[in-house]
Coordinates of C-alpha atoms in Angstrom, one line a residue:
M1 CA -50.0 63.1 31.2
P2 CA -48.2 60.8 34.0
R3 CA -47.8 58.2 31.5
K4 CA -46.0 60.5 29.1
I5 CA -43.7 61.6 32.0
L6 CA -42.9 57.9 33.0
L7 CA -41.9 57.0 29.5
L8 CA -39.7 60.1 29.2
C9 CA -37.9 59.0 32.4
I10 CA -37.5 55.6 31.3
F11 CA -36.0 56.9 27.9
I12 CA -33.7 59.3 29.7
T13 CA -32.5 56.4 32.0
L14 CA -31.7 54.1 29.0
I15 CA -29.8 56.8 27.1
F16 CA -27.8 57.6 30.4
R17 CA -26.9 53.9 30.9
A18 CA -26.0 53.4 27.3
H19 CA -23.5 56.6 27.7
L20 CA -22.1 55.0 30.8
L21 CA -21.5 51.7 28.9
F22 CA -19.8 53.4 26.0
A23 CA -17.7 55.5 28.4
Q24 CA -16.5 52.4 29.9
Q25 CA -15.5 50.8 26.7
V26 CA -13.7 54.0 25.4
S27 CA -11.5 56.3 27.3
Y28 CA -12.2 60.1 26.8
T29 CA -9.7 63.1 27.4
G30 CA -11.6 66.2 27.0
K31 CA -13.0 66.1 23.5
D32 CA -10.7 63.3 22.2
M33 CA -11.3 59.6 22.1
V34 CA -8.3 57.8 23.6
L35 CA -8.2 54.3 21.8
T36 CA -6.2 51.1 22.5
L37 CA -5.6 48.6 19.8
D38 CA -8.5 46.5 21.0
D39 CA -10.7 49.5 20.9
C40 CA -9.8 50.2 17.5
I41 CA -10.6 46.6 16.4
R42 CA -13.8 46.6 18.3
L43 CA -15.0 49.9 16.7
A44 CA -14.0 48.5 13.2
L45 CA -15.8 45.3 13.6
E46 CA -19.0 47.3 14.7
N47 CA -18.9 50.1 12.4
N48 CA -16.8 49.2 9.2
E49 CA -18.9 49.7 6.0
K50 CA -17.4 46.5 4.0
L51 CA -18.7 44.2 7.1
K52 CA -22.2 45.9 6.9
G53 CA -22.1 45.0 3.2
A54 CA -21.0 41.5 3.9
G55 CA -23.9 41.2 6.3
Y56 CA -26.4 42.2 3.5
A57 CA -24.8 39.6 1.2
I58 CA -25.8 37.0 3.7
S59 CA -29.3 38.2 3.9
A60 CA -29.4 38.0 0.1
A61 CA -28.0 34.5 0.2
E62 CA -30.8 33.5 2.8
A63 CA -33.4 35.0 0.6
K64 CA -32.3 33.1 -2.3
L65 CA -32.5 29.7 -0.2
K66 CA -36.0 30.7 0.8
E67 CA -36.8 31.1 -2.8
A68 CA -35.7 27.6 -3.5
K69 CA -37.6 26.3 -0.7
A70 CA -40.7 28.0 -1.7
A71 CA -40.7 25.8 -5.1
F72 CA -42.4 23.0 -2.7
W73 CA -45.3 25.0 -1.6
P74 CA -48.4 25.6 -3.7
V75 CA -48.7 28.6 -5.8
V76 CA -51.9 30.6 -6.3
D77 CA -52.5 32.3 -9.6
Y78 CA -55.4 34.8 -9.9
E79 CA -56.8 36.8 -12.6
Y80 CA -59.7 39.7 -12.7
W81 CA -61.2 41.3 -15.5
I82 CA -63.8 44.1 -16.1
A83 CA -65.0 45.6 -19.4
P84 CA -67.9 46.8 -21.1
V85 CA -69.6 44.3 -23.6
P86 CA -72.4 44.5 -26.3
T87 CA -75.8 43.3 -25.1
D88 CA -76.6 41.7 -28.5
A89 CA -74.4 38.9 -29.7
Q90 CA -75.5 39.0 -33.2
R91 CA -75.0 42.8 -33.6
A92 CA -71.9 42.9 -31.5
F93 CA -70.1 45.6 -33.4
D94 CA -73.1 47.8 -33.9
A95 CA -74.4 47.4 -30.5
F96 CA -70.9 48.3 -29.1
F97 CA -70.7 51.6 -31.0
E98 CA -74.6 52.3 -30.5
G99 CA -73.9 52.0 -26.6
E100 CA -76.0 49.0 -26.1
L101 CA -73.5 47.9 -23.3
A102 CA -73.4 45.7 -20.1
L103 CA -70.6 45.5 -17.7
F104 CA -68.8 42.2 -17.6
N105 CA -66.8 40.9 -14.6
R106 CA -64.6 37.9 -14.4
I107 CA -62.4 36.4 -11.7
K108 CA -60.2 33.2 -12.0
V109 CA -58.1 31.6 -9.3
G110 CA -55.8 28.7 -10.0
I111 CA -53.8 26.6 -7.4
G112 CA -50.8 24.6 -8.6
I113 CA -49.0 22.0 -6.3
P114 CA -45.4 20.5 -7.3
V115 CA -45.4 17.0 -6.8
F116 CA -42.3 15.6 -8.7
A117 CA -39.4 17.2 -10.3
S118 CA -36.8 14.5 -10.7
G119 CA -34.8 15.7 -7.8
Q120 CA -34.5 19.2 -9.1
L121 CA -36.1 21.1 -6.4
K122 CA -34.2 19.1 -3.7
T123 CA -30.8 20.0 -5.6
A124 CA -32.0 23.7 -5.8
I125 CA -32.2 23.9 -2.1
Q126 CA -28.9 22.4 -1.7
L127 CA -27.4 25.0 -4.0
G128 CA -29.2 27.7 -1.9
R129 CA -27.7 26.4 1.2
Q130 CA -24.1 26.4 -0.4
G131 CA -24.7 30.0 -1.3
V132 CA -25.5 30.9 2.2
A133 CA -22.5 29.2 3.6
A134 CA -20.2 30.8 1.0
S135 CA -21.5 34.3 2.1
Q136 CA -20.9 33.4 5.8
Q137 CA -17.4 32.4 5.1
L138 CA -16.8 35.6 2.9
N139 CA -18.1 37.7 5.9
I140 CA -15.7 35.9 8.4
K141 CA -12.9 36.4 5.9
E142 CA -13.6 40.1 5.6
R143 CA -13.8 40.3 9.5
E144 CA -10.1 38.8 9.4
S145 CA -8.9 41.2 6.8
V146 CA -10.4 44.2 8.7
I147 CA -8.7 43.2 12.0
F148 CA -5.4 42.7 10.0
Q149 CA -5.7 46.2 8.3
V150 CA -6.6 48.0 11.7
K151 CA -3.4 46.4 13.1
Q152 CA -1.4 47.4 10.2
L153 CA -2.6 51.2 10.2
Y154 CA -2.3 51.0 14.2
Y155 CA 1.3 50.0 14.2
G156 CA 2.0 52.2 11.2
V157 CA 0.9 55.2 13.3
L158 CA 3.1 54.2 16.2
L159 CA 6.1 53.5 13.6
A160 CA 5.6 57.0 12.2
S161 CA 5.4 58.8 15.7
E162 CA 8.6 56.9 16.9
L163 CA 10.5 58.0 13.8
D164 CA 9.2 61.6 14.2
K165 CA 10.4 61.7 17.7
L166 CA 13.8 60.2 16.8
L167 CA 14.5 62.6 13.8
S168 CA 13.3 65.6 15.8
D169 CA 15.6 64.8 18.5
A170 CA 18.6 64.4 16.1
I171 CA 17.6 67.8 14.1
N172 CA 17.5 69.5 17.7
K173 CA 21.0 68.3 18.6
I174 CA 22.2 69.4 15.1
N175 CA 20.8 72.7 15.6
N176 CA 22.4 73.2 19.1
K177 CA 25.6 72.2 17.8
L178 CA 25.5 74.6 14.9
K179 CA 24.3 77.3 17.3
E180 CA 27.4 76.6 19.4
E181 CA 29.6 76.8 16.5
E182 CA 28.3 80.2 15.3
E183 CA 28.8 81.8 19.1
M184 CA 32.3 80.6 19.0
E185 CA 34.9 83.4 18.0
V186 CA 36.9 80.6 16.6
P187 CA 34.8 77.7 15.3
A188 CA 36.0 74.3 16.3
H189 CA 35.0 72.8 13.1
S190 CA 35.9 73.6 9.4
P191 CA 33.2 75.3 7.2
Y192 CA 33.2 72.0 5.2
D193 CA 32.2 70.0 8.3
L194 CA 29.6 72.5 9.3
L195 CA 28.1 72.4 5.6
K196 CA 28.1 68.7 5.9
L197 CA 26.2 68.7 9.1
R198 CA 23.5 71.1 7.4
V199 CA 23.1 68.8 4.6
F200 CA 22.7 66.0 6.8
R201 CA 20.1 68.0 8.9
T202 CA 18.2 68.7 5.5
E203 CA 18.0 65.0 4.9
L204 CA 16.8 64.4 8.4
E205 CA 14.2 67.1 8.0
K206 CA 13.1 65.3 4.6
R207 CA 12.7 62.0 6.6
R208 CA 10.8 63.6 9.4
N209 CA 8.1 65.3 6.9
E210 CA 7.8 61.8 5.2
A211 CA 7.2 60.2 8.6
R212 CA 4.6 62.8 9.5
D213 CA 2.7 62.5 6.3
N214 CA 2.6 58.8 6.7
R215 CA 1.3 59.0 10.4
Q216 CA -1.5 61.2 9.2
I217 CA -2.4 58.9 6.1
A218 CA -2.3 55.9 8.6
L219 CA -4.5 57.9 11.0
D220 CA -7.0 58.7 8.3
G221 CA -7.1 55.1 7.1
L222 CA -7.7 54.1 10.8
R223 CA -10.6 56.3 10.8
I224 CA -12.3 55.0 7.8
Q225 CA -11.7 51.5 8.9
M226 CA -13.5 52.3 12.3
G227 CA -16.2 54.2 10.5
L228 CA -15.7 57.3 12.7
S229 CA -16.9 60.7 11.0
E230 CA -14.6 63.7 10.4
D231 CA -16.0 65.7 13.5
I232 CA -15.0 63.0 15.8
K233 CA -11.5 63.4 17.2
F234 CA -9.3 60.5 18.5
R235 CA -5.8 59.6 19.4
L236 CA -4.1 56.5 20.4
A237 CA -3.5 55.4 24.0
T238 CA 0.2 55.2 23.4
S239 CA 2.7 56.6 21.1
L240 CA 5.3 54.0 22.0
L241 CA 6.0 51.0 19.5
K242 CA 6.7 48.0 21.3
P243 CA 6.9 44.5 20.1
E244 CA 4.3 41.8 21.0
V245 CA 5.4 39.6 24.0
V246 CA 3.8 36.3 22.9
E247 CA 5.0 32.5 22.7
L248 CA 4.1 30.9 19.5
S249 CA 2.8 27.4 19.4
S250 CA 4.2 24.8 17.0
M251 CA 3.8 25.4 13.2
E252 CA 1.9 22.0 13.1
R253 CA -0.7 23.1 15.4
Y254 CA -1.2 26.5 13.5
L255 CA -1.3 24.6 10.2
E256 CA -4.2 22.2 11.7
A257 CA -6.3 25.0 12.8
S258 CA -5.8 26.9 9.6
M259 CA -6.9 24.1 7.4
E260 CA -9.9 23.4 9.7
H261 CA -11.0 26.7 10.1
R262 CA -9.8 29.1 7.6
P263 CA -12.5 30.6 5.3
D264 CA -10.3 30.1 2.2
V265 CA -10.3 26.3 2.8
H266 CA -14.2 26.4 3.4
L267 CA -14.8 28.2 0.3
L268 CA -12.9 26.0 -1.6
D269 CA -15.0 23.0 -0.4
I270 CA -18.1 25.0 -1.1
G271 CA -17.0 25.6 -4.5
V272 CA -16.3 22.0 -5.2
N273 CA -19.9 21.1 -3.7
S274 CA -21.5 23.7 -5.8
K275 CA -20.0 22.5 -9.0
K276 CA -20.9 18.8 -8.0
L277 CA -24.6 20.0 -7.6
E278 CA -24.7 21.9 -10.7
Y279 CA -23.6 18.9 -12.6
R280 CA -26.3 16.7 -10.9
L281 CA -28.9 19.3 -11.7
E282 CA -28.1 19.3 -15.3
K283 CA -28.6 15.5 -15.5
Q284 CA -31.9 15.9 -13.5
K285 CA -33.3 18.3 -16.1
L286 CA -33.7 15.3 -18.4
G287 CA -36.2 14.0 -16.0
P288 CA -40.2 14.9 -16.1
K289 CA -42.0 17.3 -13.9
A290 CA -45.3 16.5 -12.5
G291 CA -47.8 18.7 -10.5
L292 CA -51.5 19.0 -9.7
G293 CA -53.8 21.9 -10.4
F294 CA -57.3 23.3 -9.5
Y295 CA -58.9 26.3 -10.7
I296 CA -62.3 28.3 -10.3
D297 CA -63.6 30.5 -13.0
I298 CA -66.6 32.9 -12.7
G299 CA -68.0 35.4 -15.0
R300 CA -71.0 37.8 -14.8
V301 CA -72.6 40.7 -16.7
S302 CA -74.9 43.4 -15.4
S303 CA -77.4 42.9 -18.2
P304 CA -78.6 39.8 -20.0
I305 CA -76.9 39.2 -23.4
K306 CA -79.1 38.5 -26.4
N307 CA -79.0 36.2 -29.1
L308 CA -76.3 34.0 -27.8
A309 CA -76.1 30.3 -29.4
L310 CA -74.8 28.5 -26.5
Q311 CA -75.5 29.4 -22.7
D312 CA -74.1 26.5 -20.8
D313 CA -71.3 27.2 -18.4
F314 CA -68.4 26.0 -20.6
N315 CA -69.4 27.8 -23.6
D316 CA -71.1 31.0 -22.5
P317 CA -68.4 33.7 -22.6
F318 CA -70.2 36.1 -20.3
D319 CA -72.3 34.3 -17.6
F320 CA -70.5 31.2 -16.4
S321 CA -69.1 29.4 -13.4
R322 CA -66.4 26.8 -14.0
A323 CA -64.0 24.7 -11.8
G324 CA -61.5 22.0 -12.6
F325 CA -58.8 19.6 -11.2
G326 CA -56.1 17.8 -12.9
M327 CA -52.6 16.6 -13.2
K328 CA -49.9 17.8 -15.5
L329 CA -46.6 15.9 -16.7
S330 CA -44.2 18.0 -18.6
G331 CA -40.6 17.7 -19.8
M332 CA -38.1 18.6 -22.7
L333 CA -36.0 15.9 -24.6
D334 CA -33.3 17.7 -26.1
F335 CA -30.3 15.1 -26.0
H336 CA -27.8 17.2 -27.9
S337 CA -28.1 20.2 -26.0
S338 CA -28.5 18.4 -22.7
A339 CA -25.5 16.4 -23.2
A340 CA -23.4 19.4 -24.0
K341 CA -24.5 21.1 -20.8
I342 CA -23.9 17.8 -18.7
K343 CA -20.3 17.5 -20.2
K344 CA -19.6 21.2 -19.4
A345 CA -20.9 20.8 -15.9
K346 CA -18.9 17.7 -15.4
A347 CA -15.6 19.3 -16.8
E348 CA -16.4 22.4 -14.4
Y349 CA -16.8 20.2 -11.4
L350 CA -13.5 18.1 -12.2
K351 CA -11.5 21.4 -12.7
A352 CA -12.8 22.5 -9.2
V353 CA -11.7 19.4 -7.7
Y354 CA -8.1 19.6 -9.0
D355 CA -8.1 23.5 -8.2
R356 CA -8.9 22.7 -4.7
M357 CA -6.0 20.2 -4.4
I358 CA -3.5 22.6 -5.6
A359 CA -5.0 25.5 -3.8
N360 CA -5.0 23.7 -0.4
K361 CA -1.3 22.9 -0.8
G362 CA -0.7 26.7 -1.5
L363 CA -2.6 27.7 1.7
K364 CA -0.4 25.2 3.5
L365 CA 2.6 27.1 2.1
E366 CA 1.1 30.5 2.9
L367 CA 0.7 29.3 6.7
E368 CA 4.2 28.0 6.8
K369 CA 5.8 31.0 5.3
A370 CA 3.7 33.4 7.7
F371 CA 5.0 31.3 10.6
L372 CA 8.6 31.3 9.7
T373 CA 8.3 35.0 8.8
A374 CA 7.0 35.6 12.2
Q375 CA 9.9 33.7 13.8
R376 CA 12.5 35.4 11.5
R377 CA 11.0 38.9 12.4
K378 CA 11.5 38.1 16.0
E379 CA 15.1 37.3 15.5
D380 CA 15.6 40.6 13.5
V381 CA 14.0 42.6 16.5
K382 CA 16.9 40.7 18.7
R383 CA 19.5 41.5 16.2
T384 CA 18.5 45.2 15.7
R385 CA 18.6 45.6 19.4
A386 CA 22.2 44.1 19.6
A387 CA 23.1 46.3 16.8
E388 CA 22.0 49.5 18.5
S389 CA 23.4 48.5 21.8
M390 CA 27.0 48.2 19.8
A391 CA 26.2 51.4 18.1
R392 CA 25.9 53.2 21.4
Q393 CA 29.0 51.4 22.8
M394 CA 31.0 52.9 19.9
M395 CA 29.5 56.3 20.3
F396 CA 30.7 56.1 24.0
L397 CA 34.2 54.9 23.1
S398 CA 34.6 57.5 20.1
K399 CA 33.5 60.3 22.5
S400 CA 35.9 59.2 25.2
N401 CA 38.8 58.9 22.8
Y402 CA 38.1 62.3 21.6
E403 CA 37.9 63.8 25.1
L404 CA 41.2 62.0 25.9
G405 CA 43.0 63.6 22.7
I406 CA 43.5 60.2 21.1
G407 CA 40.6 60.1 18.8
D408 CA 38.9 62.0 16.0
E409 CA 35.6 63.9 16.5
K410 CA 34.6 62.7 12.9
D411 CA 34.6 59.1 14.5
Y412 CA 32.1 60.5 17.2
T413 CA 29.9 62.1 14.6
D414 CA 29.8 58.8 12.6
A415 CA 28.9 56.9 15.5
L416 CA 26.1 59.3 16.4
Q417 CA 24.8 58.8 13.0
L418 CA 25.0 55.0 13.4
V419 CA 22.9 55.3 16.6
L420 CA 20.5 57.1 14.8
L421 CA 20.2 54.6 12.0
S422 CA 20.3 51.6 14.2
R423 CA 17.4 53.2 16.4
G424 CA 15.3 53.5 13.3
Q425 CA 16.1 50.1 12.1
Y426 CA 14.9 48.6 15.3
F427 CA 11.6 50.5 15.0
E428 CA 11.1 49.1 11.6
A429 CA 12.1 45.5 12.8
V430 CA 9.4 45.9 15.6
Y431 CA 6.9 46.9 13.1
N432 CA 7.6 44.1 10.7
Y433 CA 7.5 41.7 13.7
N434 CA 4.1 42.8 14.8
I435 CA 2.9 42.9 11.3
A436 CA 4.1 39.2 10.8
L437 CA 2.1 38.1 13.8
A438 CA -1.0 39.9 12.6
D439 CA -0.5 38.1 9.2
L440 CA -0.3 34.7 10.8
E441 CA -3.4 35.7 13.0
Q442 CA -5.2 36.4 9.8
K443 CA -4.4 33.0 8.2
V444 CA -5.3 31.1 11.4
G445 CA -8.2 33.0 12.4
H446 CA -8.5 35.5 15.2
I447 CA -10.3 33.3 17.7
Y448 CA -7.9 30.1 17.0
Y449 CA -5.0 32.3 17.1
E450 CA -5.7 33.7 20.5
Q451 CA -6.4 30.0 21.6
L452 CA -2.8 28.8 20.4
T453 CA -0.8 31.8 21.0
R454 CA 0.3 32.3 24.7
R455 CA 0.7 35.9 25.7
L456 CA 3.5 36.4 28.3
N457 CA 3.1 38.6 31.4
I458 CA 6.6 39.8 31.2
P459 CA 8.2 43.0 30.0
D460 CA 9.5 43.0 26.3
Y461 CA 13.2 43.5 27.3
E462 CA 13.3 40.0 28.9
M463 CA 12.3 38.4 25.5
F464 CA 14.1 40.6 23.2
G465 CA 17.5 41.1 24.9
I466 CA 17.4 44.6 26.3
E467 CA 19.9 43.4 29.0
E468 CA 22.7 44.0 26.6
Y469 CA 22.2 47.8 27.5
E470 CA 23.4 47.3 31.1
N471 CA 26.9 47.7 29.6
T472 CA 26.5 51.3 28.5
A473 CA 27.6 53.1 31.7
G474 CA 29.1 56.4 30.9
L475 CA 26.7 57.3 27.8
E476 CA 26.3 61.2 27.5
K477 CA 23.3 62.6 29.1
D478 CA 21.5 63.5 25.7
F479 CA 21.1 59.9 24.9
V480 CA 20.2 58.9 28.5
D481 CA 17.5 61.5 28.4
Y482 CA 16.2 60.2 25.1
Y483 CA 16.1 56.6 26.1
K484 CA 14.4 57.6 29.5
D485 CA 11.6 55.2 28.6
E486 CA 13.9 52.3 28.7
I487 CA 16.6 53.4 31.3
V488 CA 15.8 54.4 34.7
V489 CA 18.6 56.2 36.9
E490 CA 18.3 55.4 40.6
E491 CA 20.3 57.0 43.2
N492 CA 22.3 54.9 45.5
K493 CA 21.6 56.2 49.0
E494 CA 24.3 54.4 50.8
E495 CA 27.1 55.5 48.4
P496 CA 27.7 58.9 46.5
L497 CA 27.5 58.5 42.9
K498 CA 30.7 58.0 40.9
S499 CA 29.0 59.1 37.6
D500 CA 25.7 59.9 36.4
L501 CA 25.0 56.4 35.0
Q502 CA 27.0 54.3 37.5
N503 CA 23.8 52.8 39.1
T504 CA 21.9 52.6 35.9
E505 CA 19.1 49.9 36.2
V506 CA 17.2 48.6 33.0
K507 CA 13.6 48.6 33.4

């Protein structure tokens, strides 16, 4: 009894420690799991079903290699018979149906030892090793693919969330404007302008519903990649889509790392080596095979058998003890068929060599394209930030002109729409930039990408030019509230404020 209590206490302690360890790795808020990007990647690498299947593929390849190695080991062949036999050899048919029977037992054990196979056994082992290496590289490739898909879904959720917030804010502003017009005795705008505003709101609501649907689809895809069941609730640790703040190394270094460590490159080499070994194996099949053999054969009956002509061990079919040892040399000389198979194997080997040459060039181009795309996407982020800044300045100027009586409110409305459009384009540019980095990481390899890419400990606005927002003093309060995550209004304690945004400071 004390022993059972002790084991129970140890079991509870282990469960409690495992729970604490898991709680340290993933944050919880109530019943929801709060996941960062690193958490999502870790859960996917641990629970993804495709990765589990790739692991079994490695086990299958290792078993096949073990099977090839087993060809060098002795093989034991055994047989056992038990049957009734007639006790009179001269009246075997009649004695069997008259019930004059005895019980016959026989056991035979043979041992075969391969000695020589013209190199075929060694080549088979080498082919098995190539199979194991191929399955391992496929597993690595699948892991890199899972990481890329998780990042794609993760950033997709953030993009949809940002678009949802942006569109919802614009719809609320339109609703407030329409409500103000309805409460006025004399509307400030014509029915045509109000109808146009309602049409614009309908289009925004359509876009917002699409963003929400895309967000839910991305969340469901992320759940599948992480291997989480439907009853587990989770949410992302942030809803803000920000660009990755990294400094890329030179393209030559990424290219060198990719050609040295990328699974696709190794798979091409493995394919060429396998075809070369198959070509060698076809030529080796023309050679002979040699082996040693030993056997023991023993038979006994429960009763003596009468009228047997011969009763020595090698001729008596019922009562004997035999043994033997010898060597076997075998082979098959089929020159026409063998020559055709050898020619086919050689052609496949040469084809694999040339395919590898052109494929390696294609892989280099893929890496160059991924690197240049990442650089171009980074510039796109900067350009869309600048475009948004100019759109906001246009909005400020158009509103100021309208309030001074020298401008048209239509210009202000167009500027508002332009700010909305430019903000959405900025989010799309950030998403495309992050995905371009993830694509470059997939082609280089997660480990080597982290070694070559320096993560800067600076805010994103220092790299992507948010300082252009400093010259936006005087923006209306609605847009200051919306961009409050990027703009902080600080009070000047020494002087009274001259305007709401005079002492605006960028984060």
